[in-house]
XYZ file of C-alpha atoms in Angstrom:
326
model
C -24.771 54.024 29.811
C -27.662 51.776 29.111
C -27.841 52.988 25.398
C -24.338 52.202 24.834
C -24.563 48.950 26.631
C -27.064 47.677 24.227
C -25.259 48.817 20.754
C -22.129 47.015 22.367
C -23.958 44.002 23.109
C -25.837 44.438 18.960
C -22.275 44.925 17.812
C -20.939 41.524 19.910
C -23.685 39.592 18.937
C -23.142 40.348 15.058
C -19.129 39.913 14.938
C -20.053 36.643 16.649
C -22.601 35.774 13.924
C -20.226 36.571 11.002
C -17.433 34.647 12.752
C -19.220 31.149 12.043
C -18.758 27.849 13.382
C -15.074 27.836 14.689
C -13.029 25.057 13.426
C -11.840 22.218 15.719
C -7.777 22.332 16.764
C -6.129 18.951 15.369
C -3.147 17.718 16.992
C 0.492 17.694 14.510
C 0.403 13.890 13.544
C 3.110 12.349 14.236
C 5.403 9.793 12.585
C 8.789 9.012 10.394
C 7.803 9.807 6.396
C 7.035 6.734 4.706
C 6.409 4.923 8.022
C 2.804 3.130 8.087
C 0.660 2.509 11.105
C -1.186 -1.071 10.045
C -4.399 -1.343 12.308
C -5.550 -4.806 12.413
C -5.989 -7.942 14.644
C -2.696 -9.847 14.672
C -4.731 -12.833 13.275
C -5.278 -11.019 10.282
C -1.739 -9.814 10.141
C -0.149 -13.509 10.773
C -2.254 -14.578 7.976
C -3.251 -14.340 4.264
C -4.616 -10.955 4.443
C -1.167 -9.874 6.092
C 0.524 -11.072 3.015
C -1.554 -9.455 0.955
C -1.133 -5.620 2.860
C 2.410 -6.873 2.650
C 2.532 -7.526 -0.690
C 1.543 -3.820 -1.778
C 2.308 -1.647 0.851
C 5.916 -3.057 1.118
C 6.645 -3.476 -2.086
C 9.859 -2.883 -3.282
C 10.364 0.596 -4.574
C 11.290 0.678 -8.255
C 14.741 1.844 -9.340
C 16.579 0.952 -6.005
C 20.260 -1.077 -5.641
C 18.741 -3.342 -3.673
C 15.365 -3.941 -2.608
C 13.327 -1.410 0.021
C 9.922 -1.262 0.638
C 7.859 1.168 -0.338
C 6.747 2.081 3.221
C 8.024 0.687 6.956
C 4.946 -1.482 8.070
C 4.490 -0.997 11.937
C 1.147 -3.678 13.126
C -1.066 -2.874 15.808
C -4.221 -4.529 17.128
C -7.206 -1.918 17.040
C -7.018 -1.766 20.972
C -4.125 -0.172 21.042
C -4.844 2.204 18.234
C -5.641 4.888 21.170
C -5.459 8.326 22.264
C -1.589 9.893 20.821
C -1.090 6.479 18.719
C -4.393 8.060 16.562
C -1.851 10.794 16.031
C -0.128 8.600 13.463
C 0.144 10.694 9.894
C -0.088 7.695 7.868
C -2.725 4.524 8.917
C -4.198 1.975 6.760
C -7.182 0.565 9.196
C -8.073 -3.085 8.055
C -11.425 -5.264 9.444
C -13.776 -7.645 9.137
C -17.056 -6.064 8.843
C -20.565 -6.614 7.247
C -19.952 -4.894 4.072
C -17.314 -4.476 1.504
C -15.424 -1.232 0.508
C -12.699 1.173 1.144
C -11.862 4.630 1.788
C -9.303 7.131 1.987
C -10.332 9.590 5.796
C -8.262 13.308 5.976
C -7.004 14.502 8.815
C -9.217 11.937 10.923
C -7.395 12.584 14.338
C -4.731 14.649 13.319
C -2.992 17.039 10.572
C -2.108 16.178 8.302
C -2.991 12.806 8.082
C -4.495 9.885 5.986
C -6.362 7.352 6.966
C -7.359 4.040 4.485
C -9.565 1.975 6.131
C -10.421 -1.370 4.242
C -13.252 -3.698 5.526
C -14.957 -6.729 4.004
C -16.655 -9.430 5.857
C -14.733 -12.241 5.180
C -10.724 -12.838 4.847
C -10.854 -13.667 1.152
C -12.971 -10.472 0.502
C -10.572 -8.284 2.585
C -7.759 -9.505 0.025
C -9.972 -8.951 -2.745
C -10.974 -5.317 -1.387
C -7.036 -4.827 -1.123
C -6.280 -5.488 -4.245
C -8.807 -3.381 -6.084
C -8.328 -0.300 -3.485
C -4.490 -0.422 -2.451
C -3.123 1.906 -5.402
C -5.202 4.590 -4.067
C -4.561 4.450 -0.532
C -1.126 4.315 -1.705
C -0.771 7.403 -3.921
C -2.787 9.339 -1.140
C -0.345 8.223 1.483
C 2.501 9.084 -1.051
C 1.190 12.849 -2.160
C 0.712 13.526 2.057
C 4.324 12.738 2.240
C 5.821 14.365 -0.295
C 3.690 17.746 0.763
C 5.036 16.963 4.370
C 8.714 16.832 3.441
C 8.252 19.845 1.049
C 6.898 21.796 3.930
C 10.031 20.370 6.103
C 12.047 22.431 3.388
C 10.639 25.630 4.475
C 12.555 25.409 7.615
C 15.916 26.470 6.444
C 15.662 26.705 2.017
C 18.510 28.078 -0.193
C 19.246 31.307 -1.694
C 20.538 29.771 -4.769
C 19.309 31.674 -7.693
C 21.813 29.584 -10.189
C 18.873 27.561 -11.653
C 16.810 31.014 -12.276
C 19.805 32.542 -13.942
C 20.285 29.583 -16.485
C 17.081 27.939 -16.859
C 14.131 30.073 -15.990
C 13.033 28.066 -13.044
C 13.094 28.091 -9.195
C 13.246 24.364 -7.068
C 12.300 24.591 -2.813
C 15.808 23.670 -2.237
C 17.300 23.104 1.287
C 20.131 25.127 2.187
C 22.334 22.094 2.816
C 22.532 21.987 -0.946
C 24.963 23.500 -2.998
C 26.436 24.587 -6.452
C 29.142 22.185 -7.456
C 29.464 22.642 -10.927
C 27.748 25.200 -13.486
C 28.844 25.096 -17.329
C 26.733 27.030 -20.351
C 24.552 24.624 -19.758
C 24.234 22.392 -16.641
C 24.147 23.228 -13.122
C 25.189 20.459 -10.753
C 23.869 21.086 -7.000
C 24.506 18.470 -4.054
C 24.849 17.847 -0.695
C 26.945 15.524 1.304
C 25.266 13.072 3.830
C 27.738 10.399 6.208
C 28.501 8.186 3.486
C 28.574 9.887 0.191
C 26.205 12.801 -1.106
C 22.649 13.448 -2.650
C 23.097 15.144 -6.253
C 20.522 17.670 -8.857
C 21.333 18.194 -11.862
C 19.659 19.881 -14.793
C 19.992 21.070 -18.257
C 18.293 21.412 -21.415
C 17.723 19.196 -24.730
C 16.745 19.765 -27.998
C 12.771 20.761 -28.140
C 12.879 17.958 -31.040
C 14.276 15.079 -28.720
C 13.085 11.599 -28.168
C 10.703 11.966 -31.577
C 10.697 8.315 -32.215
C 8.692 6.036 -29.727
C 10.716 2.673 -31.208
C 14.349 4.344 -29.633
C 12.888 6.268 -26.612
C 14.577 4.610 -23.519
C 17.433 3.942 -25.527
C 17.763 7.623 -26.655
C 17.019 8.483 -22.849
C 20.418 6.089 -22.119
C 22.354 7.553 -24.888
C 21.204 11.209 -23.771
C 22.107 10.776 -19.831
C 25.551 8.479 -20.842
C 26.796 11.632 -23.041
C 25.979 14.458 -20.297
C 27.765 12.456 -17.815
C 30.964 11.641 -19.867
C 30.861 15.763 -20.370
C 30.108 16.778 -17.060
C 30.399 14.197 -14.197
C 33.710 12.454 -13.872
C 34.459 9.192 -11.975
C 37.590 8.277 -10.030
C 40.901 9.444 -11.828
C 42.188 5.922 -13.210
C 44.995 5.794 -14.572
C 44.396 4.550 -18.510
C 40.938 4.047 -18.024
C 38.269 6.952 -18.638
C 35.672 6.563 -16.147
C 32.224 8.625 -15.765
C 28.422 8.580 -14.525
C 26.671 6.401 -17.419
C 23.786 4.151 -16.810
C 23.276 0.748 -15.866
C 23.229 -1.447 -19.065
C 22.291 -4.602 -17.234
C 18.402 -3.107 -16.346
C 16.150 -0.877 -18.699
C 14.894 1.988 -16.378
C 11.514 2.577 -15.959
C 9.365 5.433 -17.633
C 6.598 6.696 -16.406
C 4.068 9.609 -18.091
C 4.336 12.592 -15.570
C 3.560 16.061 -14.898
C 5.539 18.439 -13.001
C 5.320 21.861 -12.773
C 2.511 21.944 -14.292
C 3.926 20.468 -17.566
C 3.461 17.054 -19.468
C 6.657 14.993 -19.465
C 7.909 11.749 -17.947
C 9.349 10.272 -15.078
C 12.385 7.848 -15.336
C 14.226 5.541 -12.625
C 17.070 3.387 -13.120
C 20.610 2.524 -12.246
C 23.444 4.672 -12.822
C 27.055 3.325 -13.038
C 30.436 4.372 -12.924
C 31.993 3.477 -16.229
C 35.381 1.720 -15.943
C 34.671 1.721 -12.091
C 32.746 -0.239 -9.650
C 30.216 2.204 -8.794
C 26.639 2.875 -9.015
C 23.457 3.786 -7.625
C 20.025 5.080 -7.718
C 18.629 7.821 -10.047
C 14.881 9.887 -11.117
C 14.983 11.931 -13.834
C 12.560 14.361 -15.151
C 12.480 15.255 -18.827
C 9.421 17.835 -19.094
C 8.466 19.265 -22.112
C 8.957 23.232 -22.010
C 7.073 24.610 -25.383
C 6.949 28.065 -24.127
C 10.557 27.602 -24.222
C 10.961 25.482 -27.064
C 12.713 23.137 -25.098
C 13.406 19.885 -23.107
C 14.421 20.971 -19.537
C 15.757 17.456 -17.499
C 15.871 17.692 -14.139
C 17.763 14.557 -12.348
C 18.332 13.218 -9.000
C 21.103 10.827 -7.676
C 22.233 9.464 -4.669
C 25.892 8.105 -4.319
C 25.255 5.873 -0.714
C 27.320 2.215 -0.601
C 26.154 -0.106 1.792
C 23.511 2.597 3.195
C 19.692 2.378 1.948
C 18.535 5.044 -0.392
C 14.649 5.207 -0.529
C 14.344 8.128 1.635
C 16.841 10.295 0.363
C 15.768 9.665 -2.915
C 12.409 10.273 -1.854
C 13.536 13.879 -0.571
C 15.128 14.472 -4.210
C 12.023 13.318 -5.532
C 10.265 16.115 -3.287
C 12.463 18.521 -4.144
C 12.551 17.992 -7.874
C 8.212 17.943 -7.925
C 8.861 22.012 -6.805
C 10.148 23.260 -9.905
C 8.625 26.539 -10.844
C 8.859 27.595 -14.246
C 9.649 31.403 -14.180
């Protein structure tokens, strides 16, 4: 009994040397997506520096109706910034301190979770620190959410294999979406919401398109005004032919991108209801598919009056950035 004491005590004590350091349990963070925790002294907040954090992490997102920041700003002194408030996903941590600089903390107190935490030692360094360091706390903050509503997708995802079947691809779609159109091709997926619906659509383009850098936005107008005369009515008006075109009054924005794991770009705009008074947001991605000698565009919409729209087009955008090409 001795014997076999000591070769189970050899055997326990080299499992527990191949085991390693264990890792330490992080709480779930906590938090509404694209809600920030600001950590500062309400001096700071009430003043210049305030302004400033204002100024970029509230800015108004591109490509909206009307104007909505980029994130909900929600102050609190550092003294409060305590034991389940530390649980907060997102934080931006500002302070006067001896030295200058910035940096972007993982999963600090919590998981996931970022945590930008500015410091300078006086107020017109902290704006200066701001400035040069915002855009990266920001995209951090932004890639965290998006993963955490992509994950959120997991919890109940669709079946749909439409998008396979005509286009060689596969999107994390939620199973409140569904098929509401399909022609040879373009598929036309949506969901409704209280007051109106969220929309996908997709089809292809010419591998040749958009050649000429002079007529690109314009040829990105033309190209979305001709699929939705074919595909996506308005209201039935009588003598008047109304459909989803886009907004003539602002240029959309264009943006280099890559998405599933292909070079393309990003657009936002305005869409409007020709002949109709109608409109609302829209992101579209045109990717270029070589292997497939091909443009594939993949497009969200929301149709939402009188409702704000950043965070459900922020879930399209989510959804759209899971395309798998098959």
């Amino acid at each position: 009994m001795k014997v076999v004491r000591i070769v189970l005590l050899a055997l326990l004590i080299c499992v527990s040397c191949k085991e390693g350091p264990k890792k330490k349990y992080k709480p779930a963070s906590l938090g509404a997506i694209n809600t920030l925790a600001v950590v500062m002294d309400n001096d700071l907040w009430e003043g210049a520096v305030g302004d400033k954090v204002r100024e970029h992490f509230a800015a108004p997102v591109l490509g909206l109706t009307w104007d909505e920041p980029l994130f909900n700003l929600e102050q609190m002194p550092p003294s409060v910034f305590t034991g389940t408030t530390r649980h907060r996903r997102a934080v931006l941590y500002i302070n006067r301190d001896s030295l200058s600089g910035a940096q972007v903390q993982t999963d600090l107190y919590a998981a996931p979770q970022k945590v930008g935490v500015i410091k300078a030692p006086s107020d017109s360094a902290l704006i200066s620190t701001i400035d040069t360091y915002a855009h990266q706390v920001i995209a951090a903050i932004r890639e965290m959410e998006l993963e955490e509503a992509q994950q959120r997708f997991f919890r109940s995802l669709s079946k749909e294999t439409v998008l396979e079947e005509k286009f060689g691809i596969s999107l994390r779609l939620p199973s409140l979406y569904m098929v509401g159109k399909q022609e040879e091709n373009f598929v036309w997926i949506d969901r409704e919401i209280q007051k109106g619906s969220m929309n996908i659509i997709a089809y292809e383009m010419p591998a040749d398109s958009f050649q000429s850098d002079s007529t690109f936005i314009r040829d990105i107008v033309s190209m979305r005004d001709s699929i939705g005369k074919k595909y996506i009515p308005g209201p039935d008006i009588p003598d008047r032919i109304t459909y989803m075109g886009t907004e003539k009054a602002f240029a959309p924005y264009v943006f280099p991108a890559e998405i599933g794991g292909k070079k393309g770009v990003e657009v936002r705009g305005i869409w409007e209801v020709v002949n109709y008074p109608m409109a609302g947001p829209f992101l579209t991605y045109i990717i270029n598919d070589s292997v497939n000698n091909r443009r594939l565009v993949l497009e969200g919409f929301t149709f939402a009056p009188s409702t704000n729209k950043r965070d459900y087009m922020f879930e399209l955008e989510a959804i759209l950035k899971t395309v798998k090409f098959k």
